Each structure stands twice: as C-alpha cells, then as structure tokens.
mmCIF file of C-alpha atoms in Angstrom:
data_model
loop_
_atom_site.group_PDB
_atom_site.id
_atom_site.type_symbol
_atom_site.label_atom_id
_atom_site.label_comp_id
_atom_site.label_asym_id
_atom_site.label_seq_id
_atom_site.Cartn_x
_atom_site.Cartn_y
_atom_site.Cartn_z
ATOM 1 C CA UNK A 4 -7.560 54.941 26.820
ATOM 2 C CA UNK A 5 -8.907 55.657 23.299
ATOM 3 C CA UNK A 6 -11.348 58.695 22.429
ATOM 4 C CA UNK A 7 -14.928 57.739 23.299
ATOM 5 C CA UNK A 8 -17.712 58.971 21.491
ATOM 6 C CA UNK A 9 -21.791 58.340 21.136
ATOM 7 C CA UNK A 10 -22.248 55.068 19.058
ATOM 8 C CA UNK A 11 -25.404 56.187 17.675
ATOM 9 C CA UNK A 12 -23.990 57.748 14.742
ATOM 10 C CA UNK A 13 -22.033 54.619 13.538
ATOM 11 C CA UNK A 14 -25.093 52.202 14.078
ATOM 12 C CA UNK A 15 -27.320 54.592 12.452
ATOM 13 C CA UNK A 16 -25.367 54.854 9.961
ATOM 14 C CA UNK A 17 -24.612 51.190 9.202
ATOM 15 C CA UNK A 18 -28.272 50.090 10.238
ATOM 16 C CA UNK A 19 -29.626 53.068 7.026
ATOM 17 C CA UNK A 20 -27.026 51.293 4.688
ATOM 18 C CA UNK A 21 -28.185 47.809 5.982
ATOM 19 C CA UNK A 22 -32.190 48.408 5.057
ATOM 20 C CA UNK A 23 -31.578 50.186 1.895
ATOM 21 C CA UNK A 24 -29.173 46.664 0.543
ATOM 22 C CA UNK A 25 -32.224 44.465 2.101
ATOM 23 C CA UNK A 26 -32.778 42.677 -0.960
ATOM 24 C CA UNK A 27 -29.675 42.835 -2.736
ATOM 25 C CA UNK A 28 -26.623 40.474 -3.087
ATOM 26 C CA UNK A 29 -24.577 43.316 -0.805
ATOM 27 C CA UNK A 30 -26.740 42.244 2.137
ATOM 28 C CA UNK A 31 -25.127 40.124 4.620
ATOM 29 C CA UNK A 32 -28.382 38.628 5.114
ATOM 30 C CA UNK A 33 -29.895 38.661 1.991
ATOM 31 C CA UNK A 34 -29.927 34.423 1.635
ATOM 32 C CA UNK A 35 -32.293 34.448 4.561
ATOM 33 C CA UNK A 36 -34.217 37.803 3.965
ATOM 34 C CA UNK A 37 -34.984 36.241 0.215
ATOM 35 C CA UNK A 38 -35.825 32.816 1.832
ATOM 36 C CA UNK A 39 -38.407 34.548 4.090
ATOM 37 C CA UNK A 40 -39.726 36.363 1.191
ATOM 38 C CA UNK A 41 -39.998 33.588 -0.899
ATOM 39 C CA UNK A 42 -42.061 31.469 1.815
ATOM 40 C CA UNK A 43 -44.492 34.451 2.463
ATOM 41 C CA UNK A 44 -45.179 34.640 -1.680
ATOM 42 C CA UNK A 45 -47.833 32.319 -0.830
ATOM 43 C CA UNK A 46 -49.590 34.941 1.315
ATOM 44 C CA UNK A 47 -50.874 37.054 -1.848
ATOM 45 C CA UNK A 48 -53.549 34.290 -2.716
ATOM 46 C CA UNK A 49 -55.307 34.794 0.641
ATOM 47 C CA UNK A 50 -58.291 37.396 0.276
ATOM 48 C CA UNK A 51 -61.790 37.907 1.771
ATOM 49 C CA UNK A 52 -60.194 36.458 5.234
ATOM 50 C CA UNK A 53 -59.959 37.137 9.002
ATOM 51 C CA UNK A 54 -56.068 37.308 9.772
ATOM 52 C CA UNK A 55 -54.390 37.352 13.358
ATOM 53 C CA UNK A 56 -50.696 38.625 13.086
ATOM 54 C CA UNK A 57 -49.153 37.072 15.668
ATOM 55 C CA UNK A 58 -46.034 38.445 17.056
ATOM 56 C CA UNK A 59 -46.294 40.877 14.622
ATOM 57 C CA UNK A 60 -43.182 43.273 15.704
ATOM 58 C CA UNK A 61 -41.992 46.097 12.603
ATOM 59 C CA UNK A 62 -43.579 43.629 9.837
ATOM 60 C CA UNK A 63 -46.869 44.312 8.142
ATOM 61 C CA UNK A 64 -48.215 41.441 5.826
ATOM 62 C CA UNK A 65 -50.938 44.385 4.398
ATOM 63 C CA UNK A 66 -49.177 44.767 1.648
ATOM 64 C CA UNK A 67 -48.289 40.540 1.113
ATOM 65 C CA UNK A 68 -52.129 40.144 1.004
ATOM 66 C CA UNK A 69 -54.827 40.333 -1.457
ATOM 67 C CA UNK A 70 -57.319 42.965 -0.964
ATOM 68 C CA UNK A 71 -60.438 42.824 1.436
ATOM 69 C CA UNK A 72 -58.610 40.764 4.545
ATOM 70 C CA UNK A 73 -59.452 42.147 7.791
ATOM 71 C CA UNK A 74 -55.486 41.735 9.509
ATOM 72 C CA UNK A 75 -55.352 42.368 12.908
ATOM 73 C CA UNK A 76 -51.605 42.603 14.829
ATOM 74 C CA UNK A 77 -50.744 41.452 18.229
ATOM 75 C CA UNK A 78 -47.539 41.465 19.767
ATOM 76 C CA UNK A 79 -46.567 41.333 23.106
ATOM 77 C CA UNK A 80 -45.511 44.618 25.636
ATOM 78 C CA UNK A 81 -42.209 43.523 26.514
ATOM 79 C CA UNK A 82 -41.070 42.435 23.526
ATOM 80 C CA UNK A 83 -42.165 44.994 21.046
ATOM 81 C CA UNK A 84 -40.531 47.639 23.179
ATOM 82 C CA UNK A 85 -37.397 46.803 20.733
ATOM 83 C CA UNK A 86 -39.681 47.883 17.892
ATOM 84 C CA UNK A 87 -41.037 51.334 16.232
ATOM 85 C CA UNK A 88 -43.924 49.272 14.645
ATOM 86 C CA UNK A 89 -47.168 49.133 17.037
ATOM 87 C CA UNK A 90 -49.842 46.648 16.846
ATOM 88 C CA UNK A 91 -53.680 46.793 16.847
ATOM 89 C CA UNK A 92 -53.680 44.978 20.257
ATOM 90 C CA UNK A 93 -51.532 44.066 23.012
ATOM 91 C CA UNK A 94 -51.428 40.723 24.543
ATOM 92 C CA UNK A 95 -49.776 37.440 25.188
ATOM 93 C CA UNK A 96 -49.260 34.571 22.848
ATOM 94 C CA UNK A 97 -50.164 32.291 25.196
ATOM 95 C CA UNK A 98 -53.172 33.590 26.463
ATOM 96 C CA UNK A 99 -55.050 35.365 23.545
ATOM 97 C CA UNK A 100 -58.111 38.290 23.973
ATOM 98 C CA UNK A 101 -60.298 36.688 21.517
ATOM 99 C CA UNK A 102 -62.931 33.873 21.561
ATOM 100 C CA UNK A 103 -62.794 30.519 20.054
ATOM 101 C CA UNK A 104 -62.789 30.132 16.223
ATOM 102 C CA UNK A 105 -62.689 34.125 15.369
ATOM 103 C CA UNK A 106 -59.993 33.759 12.734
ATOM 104 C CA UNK A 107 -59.726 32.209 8.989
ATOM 105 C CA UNK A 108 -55.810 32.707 9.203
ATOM 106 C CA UNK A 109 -53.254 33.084 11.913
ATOM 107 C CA UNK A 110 -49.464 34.430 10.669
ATOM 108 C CA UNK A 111 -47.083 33.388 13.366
ATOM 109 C CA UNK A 112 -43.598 33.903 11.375
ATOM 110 C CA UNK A 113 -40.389 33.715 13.705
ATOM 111 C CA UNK A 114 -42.471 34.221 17.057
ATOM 112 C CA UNK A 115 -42.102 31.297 19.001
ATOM 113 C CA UNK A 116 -38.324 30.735 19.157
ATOM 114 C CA UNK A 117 -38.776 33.699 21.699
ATOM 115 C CA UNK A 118 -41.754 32.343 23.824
ATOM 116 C CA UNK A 119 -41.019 30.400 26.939
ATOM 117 C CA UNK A 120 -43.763 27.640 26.761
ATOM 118 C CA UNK A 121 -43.989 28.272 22.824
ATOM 119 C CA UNK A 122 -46.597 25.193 23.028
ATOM 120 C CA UNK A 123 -49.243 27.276 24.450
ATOM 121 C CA UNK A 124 -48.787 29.753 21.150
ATOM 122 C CA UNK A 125 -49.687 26.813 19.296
ATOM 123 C CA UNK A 126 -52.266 25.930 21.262
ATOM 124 C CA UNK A 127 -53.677 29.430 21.288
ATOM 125 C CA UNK A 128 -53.834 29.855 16.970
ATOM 126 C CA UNK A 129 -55.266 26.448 16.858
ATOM 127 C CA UNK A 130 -58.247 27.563 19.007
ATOM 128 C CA UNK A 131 -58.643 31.434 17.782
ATOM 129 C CA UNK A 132 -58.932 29.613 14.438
ATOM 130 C CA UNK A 133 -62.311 28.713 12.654
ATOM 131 C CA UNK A 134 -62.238 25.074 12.532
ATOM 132 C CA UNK A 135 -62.363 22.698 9.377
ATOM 133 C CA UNK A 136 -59.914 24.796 6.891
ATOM 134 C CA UNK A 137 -58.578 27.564 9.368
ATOM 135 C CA UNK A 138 -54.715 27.855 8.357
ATOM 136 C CA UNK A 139 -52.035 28.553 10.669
ATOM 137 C CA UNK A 140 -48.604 29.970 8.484
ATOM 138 C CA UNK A 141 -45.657 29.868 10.998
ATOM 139 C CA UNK A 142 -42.426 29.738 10.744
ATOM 140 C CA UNK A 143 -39.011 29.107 12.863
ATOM 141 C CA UNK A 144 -35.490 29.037 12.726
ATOM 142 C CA UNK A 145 -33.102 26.426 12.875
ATOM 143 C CA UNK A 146 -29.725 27.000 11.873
ATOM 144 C CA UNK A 147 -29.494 30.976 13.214
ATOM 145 C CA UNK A 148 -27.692 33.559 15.547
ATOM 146 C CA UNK A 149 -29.021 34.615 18.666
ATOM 147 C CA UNK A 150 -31.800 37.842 17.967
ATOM 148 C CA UNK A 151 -33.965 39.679 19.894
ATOM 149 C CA UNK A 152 -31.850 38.978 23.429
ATOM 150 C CA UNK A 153 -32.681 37.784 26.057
ATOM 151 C CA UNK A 154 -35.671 36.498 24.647
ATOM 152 C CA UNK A 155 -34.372 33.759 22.654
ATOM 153 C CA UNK A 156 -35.266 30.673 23.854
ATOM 154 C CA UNK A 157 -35.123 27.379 20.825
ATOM 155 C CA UNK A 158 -34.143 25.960 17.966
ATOM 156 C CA UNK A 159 -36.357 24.005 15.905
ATOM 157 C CA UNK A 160 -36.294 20.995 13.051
ATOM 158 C CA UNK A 161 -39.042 20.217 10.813
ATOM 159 C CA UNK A 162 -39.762 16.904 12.936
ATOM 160 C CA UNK A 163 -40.468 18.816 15.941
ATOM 161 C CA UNK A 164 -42.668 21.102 14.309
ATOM 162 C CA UNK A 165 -44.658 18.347 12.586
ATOM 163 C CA UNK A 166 -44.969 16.700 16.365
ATOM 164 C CA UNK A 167 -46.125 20.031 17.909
ATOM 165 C CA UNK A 168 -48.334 21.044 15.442
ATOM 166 C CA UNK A 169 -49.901 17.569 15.292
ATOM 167 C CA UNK A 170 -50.546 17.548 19.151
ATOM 168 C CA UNK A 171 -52.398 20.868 18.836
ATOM 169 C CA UNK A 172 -55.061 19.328 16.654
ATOM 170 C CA UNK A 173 -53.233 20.705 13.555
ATOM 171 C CA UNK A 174 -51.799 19.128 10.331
ATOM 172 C CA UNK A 175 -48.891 20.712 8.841
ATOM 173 C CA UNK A 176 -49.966 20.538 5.243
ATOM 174 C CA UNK A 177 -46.391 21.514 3.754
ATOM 175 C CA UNK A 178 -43.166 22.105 5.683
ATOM 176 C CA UNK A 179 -40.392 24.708 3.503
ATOM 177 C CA UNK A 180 -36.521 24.750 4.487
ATOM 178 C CA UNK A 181 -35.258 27.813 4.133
ATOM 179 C CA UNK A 182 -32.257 26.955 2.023
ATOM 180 C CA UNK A 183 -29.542 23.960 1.569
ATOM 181 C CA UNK A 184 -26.429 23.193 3.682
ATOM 182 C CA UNK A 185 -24.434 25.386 1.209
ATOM 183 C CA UNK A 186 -26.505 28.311 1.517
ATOM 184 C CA UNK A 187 -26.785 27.828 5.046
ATOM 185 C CA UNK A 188 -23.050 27.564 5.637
ATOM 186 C CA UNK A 189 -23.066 30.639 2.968
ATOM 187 C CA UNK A 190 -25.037 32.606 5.273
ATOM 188 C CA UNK A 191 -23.578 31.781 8.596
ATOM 189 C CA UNK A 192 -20.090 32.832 7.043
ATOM 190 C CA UNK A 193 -22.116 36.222 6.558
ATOM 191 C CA UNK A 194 -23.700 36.460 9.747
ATOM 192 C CA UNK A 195 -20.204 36.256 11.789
ATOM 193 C CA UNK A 196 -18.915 39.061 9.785
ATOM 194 C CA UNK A 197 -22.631 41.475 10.510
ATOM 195 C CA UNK A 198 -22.285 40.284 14.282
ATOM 196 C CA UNK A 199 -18.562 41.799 14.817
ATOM 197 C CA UNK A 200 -19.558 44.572 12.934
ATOM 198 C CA UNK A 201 -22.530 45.597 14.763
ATOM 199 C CA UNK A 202 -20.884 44.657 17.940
ATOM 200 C CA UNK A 203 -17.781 46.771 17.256
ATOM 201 C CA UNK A 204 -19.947 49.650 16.120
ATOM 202 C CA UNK A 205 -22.059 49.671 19.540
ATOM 203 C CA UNK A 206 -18.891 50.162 22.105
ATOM 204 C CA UNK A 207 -18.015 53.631 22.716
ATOM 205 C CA UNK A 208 -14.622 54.010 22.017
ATOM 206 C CA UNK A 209 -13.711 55.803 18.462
ATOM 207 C CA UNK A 210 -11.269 53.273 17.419
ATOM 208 C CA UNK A 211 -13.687 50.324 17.507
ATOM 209 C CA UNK A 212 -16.555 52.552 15.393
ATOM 210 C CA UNK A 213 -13.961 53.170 13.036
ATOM 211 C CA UNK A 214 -12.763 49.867 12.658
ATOM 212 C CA UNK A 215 -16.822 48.574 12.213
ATOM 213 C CA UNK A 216 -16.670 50.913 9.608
ATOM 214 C CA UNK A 217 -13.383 50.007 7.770
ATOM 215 C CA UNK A 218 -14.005 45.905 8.531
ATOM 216 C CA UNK A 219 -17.817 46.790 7.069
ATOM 217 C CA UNK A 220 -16.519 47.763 3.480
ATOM 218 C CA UNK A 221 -13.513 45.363 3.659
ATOM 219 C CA UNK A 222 -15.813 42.312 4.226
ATOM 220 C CA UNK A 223 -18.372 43.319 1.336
ATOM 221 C CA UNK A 224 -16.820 41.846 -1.217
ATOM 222 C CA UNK A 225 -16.283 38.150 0.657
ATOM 223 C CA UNK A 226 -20.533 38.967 1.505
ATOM 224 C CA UNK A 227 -20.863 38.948 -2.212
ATOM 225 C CA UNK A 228 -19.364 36.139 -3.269
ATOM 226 C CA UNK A 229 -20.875 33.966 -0.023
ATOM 227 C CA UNK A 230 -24.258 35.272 -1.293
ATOM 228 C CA UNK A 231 -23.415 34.402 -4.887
ATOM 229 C CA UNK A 232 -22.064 30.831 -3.985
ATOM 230 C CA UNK A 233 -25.597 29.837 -1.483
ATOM 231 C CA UNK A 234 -27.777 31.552 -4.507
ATOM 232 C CA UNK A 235 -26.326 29.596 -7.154
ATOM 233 C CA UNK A 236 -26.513 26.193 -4.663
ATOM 234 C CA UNK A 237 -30.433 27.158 -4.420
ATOM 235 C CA UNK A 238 -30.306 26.144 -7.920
ATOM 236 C CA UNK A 239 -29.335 22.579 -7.410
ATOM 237 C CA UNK A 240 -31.372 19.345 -5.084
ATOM 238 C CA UNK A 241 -28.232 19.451 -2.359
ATOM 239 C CA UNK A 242 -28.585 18.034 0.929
ATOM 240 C CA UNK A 243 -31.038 20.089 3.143
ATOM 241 C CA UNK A 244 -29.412 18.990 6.727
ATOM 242 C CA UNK A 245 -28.394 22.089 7.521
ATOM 243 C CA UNK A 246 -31.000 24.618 7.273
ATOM 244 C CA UNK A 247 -32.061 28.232 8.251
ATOM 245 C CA UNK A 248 -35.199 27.285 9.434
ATOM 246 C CA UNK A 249 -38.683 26.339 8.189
ATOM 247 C CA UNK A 250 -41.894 27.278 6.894
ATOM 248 C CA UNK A 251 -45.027 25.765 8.007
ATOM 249 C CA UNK A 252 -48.770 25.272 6.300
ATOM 250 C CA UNK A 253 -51.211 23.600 8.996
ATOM 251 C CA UNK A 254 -54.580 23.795 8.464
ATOM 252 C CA UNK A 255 -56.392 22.781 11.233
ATOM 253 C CA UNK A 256 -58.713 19.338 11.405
#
C-alpha cells in the first residue's frame, strides 16, 4: 500500500493554477471558456432591463451588462451546494416565485442539461417574461464531458432547441455553435487529459497526487498546441457537425 495523504492540497493547488490560465492558451479548456465568452459579448448591449439569472451557480453577468439592469439570481438548493457563489433567491427552475411577465430578459446559460424535465425551465422563462420582445439567452452543450454529477441529464443539437423553444411560444432568433469539428475534437483531446488529472489528484494515495502533478506539466505543452490547432480552425468556414454546444436568442412572440 502506498502513503496516503489529504487530496486537498493537490486539487487546490491545481484548481488555483487552473483559474488563474482561464483565458489563456495554457488552459485545457480555454476553446470552450473563449466560446462562452464570445457568445455572452452580446450581453453588454442590454441596459435599463429586468434580468432573471437562471441557474445562476459561481457566475455573475453584473459585470457582462450595461449599467442600470436590475439582475436578479436564482439557482436551485441542491445544486448550488457545489458552489461558493449564492443567489438573490432560491427556487426551482421549473416552478418559478414570480408572476407572469415580470422580466425583460431571462439568462439561462448551461442550466438545463442538468434539469430533469428541462421543458418546464423553458416553459417557466417564457412566462416570467414580458411578452412581445422579452428575450430568453440560453445556452447548452452538445459535444461535452459529464459536469456537475449526478445531475447531468442531456445532450442537445441546435434542432432540438429550435423545436423546444418553438413549442414554448418562443422563436429562437439566432442559434451560435460553439466552435467547428476541429476545435471540438481540439478540445475533447484536452478535456481527457484535465479529467485524469483531476481524477488522479482526488484519490488519496501520494503516488497518484504526484503523478496528477507530473502528468499536469507533461501534458501542457500537447494542451497548447490542441488549443493553437482549434483557434487557428476558428479562423476558417469548416464543417460545424461536431460542436461544443450552442447559443440561443429567442425572443418571445
């Protein structure tokens, strides 16, 4: 039997390293964390509005928006146990604590690939939203590890979005992939590296920490040229089959 020891050290360690390479080629994830950026640019135009964050977990979109929107946060008990961030209200998705037509905007980004009965989340931001103009931005993955366990639930592809959203008496004004099939095969190469790495780092024993450690650095410089090959495919009209997931504009009828 090897030496045991606490693992919070090494994920600590490796999670401080992680946030502070967020946006940089060094990231494992950077492809997607860019790609979610990028769709949420869209977000600074919005000002003088009534915004429901929905599922709202460690983000804040405060800073994304233009001054004088009223933003309030929900997320869910349960789920935002796994998070340090709290929101202005508790409550379900499915079942929302506010009255018909109370919002001008309704941020649902990577929510609903964790709701059993994601429909009724749908459902729920079409009717909290003021009708004739209210805009629901949402947002789901495709093409992406398992997050969050246990709750993750779905997959989705643009044409399933467009049906769902259309059912719910919205109309899903513009629909963004998050990448190409280069980048996304760029990323995925990424993601199985991150995935042993964290899952090394969490057992006890010293010789697996160590080796998260040692495969961590030894990996980086195959992460940077994955990340260089998917950025520079962003750059060309290749096939978007394979995806990360999607962006969604629906503004409601």
């Amino acid at each position: 039997m090897g030496a045991t020891s606490h693992p919070g050290g090494v994920v600590l360690g490796i999670k401080r390293a992680m946030n502070a390479l967020k946006y940089t080629p060094l990231h494992p994830q950077w492809l997607a964390n860019r790609a979610h950026r990028r769709a949420r640019q869209g977000l600074s135009g919005i000002a003088g509005k009534r915004i429901l964050d929905l599922g709202s977990g460690d983000n804040d979109y405060r800073s994304s928006l233009a001054l004088r929107n009223e933003v309030i946060s929900l997320d869910y008990p349960e789920t935002n146990r796994s998070y340090t961030g709290r929101p202005d209200v508790f409550g379900d998705g499915r079942q929302l604590p506010f009255a018909n037509a109370q919002f001008d905007v309704v941020l649902c980004f990577e929510v609903i690939e964790h709701v059993d009965g994601y429909l009724g989340v749908i459902e729920e931001a079409s009717r909290v939203l003021r009708g004739a103009g209210g805009v629901l931005w949402l947002s789901a993955p495709f093409m992406y590890p398992l997050h969050d366990e246990p709750f993750d639930f779905l997959r989705f592809t643009a044409f399933r979005l467009d049906r769902d959203l259309t059912g719910c008496g919205l109309s899903s004004a513009r629909i963004e992939a998050h990448g190409n099939s280069i980048t996304t095969a760029c990323q995925l190469f990424n993601l199985a590296w991150l995935d042993t790495v964290r899952e090394w780092a969490g057992r006890p024993q010293r010789r697996y920490q160590c080796a998260a450690l040692g495969l961590a650095i030894a990996v980086t410089p195959l992460v940077l040229t994955a990340n260089c090959v998917g950025g520079c495919a962003e750059l060309f009209r290749l096939p978007k089959a394979l995806t990360l997931g999607y962006t969604v504009q629906a503004i409601k009828a």
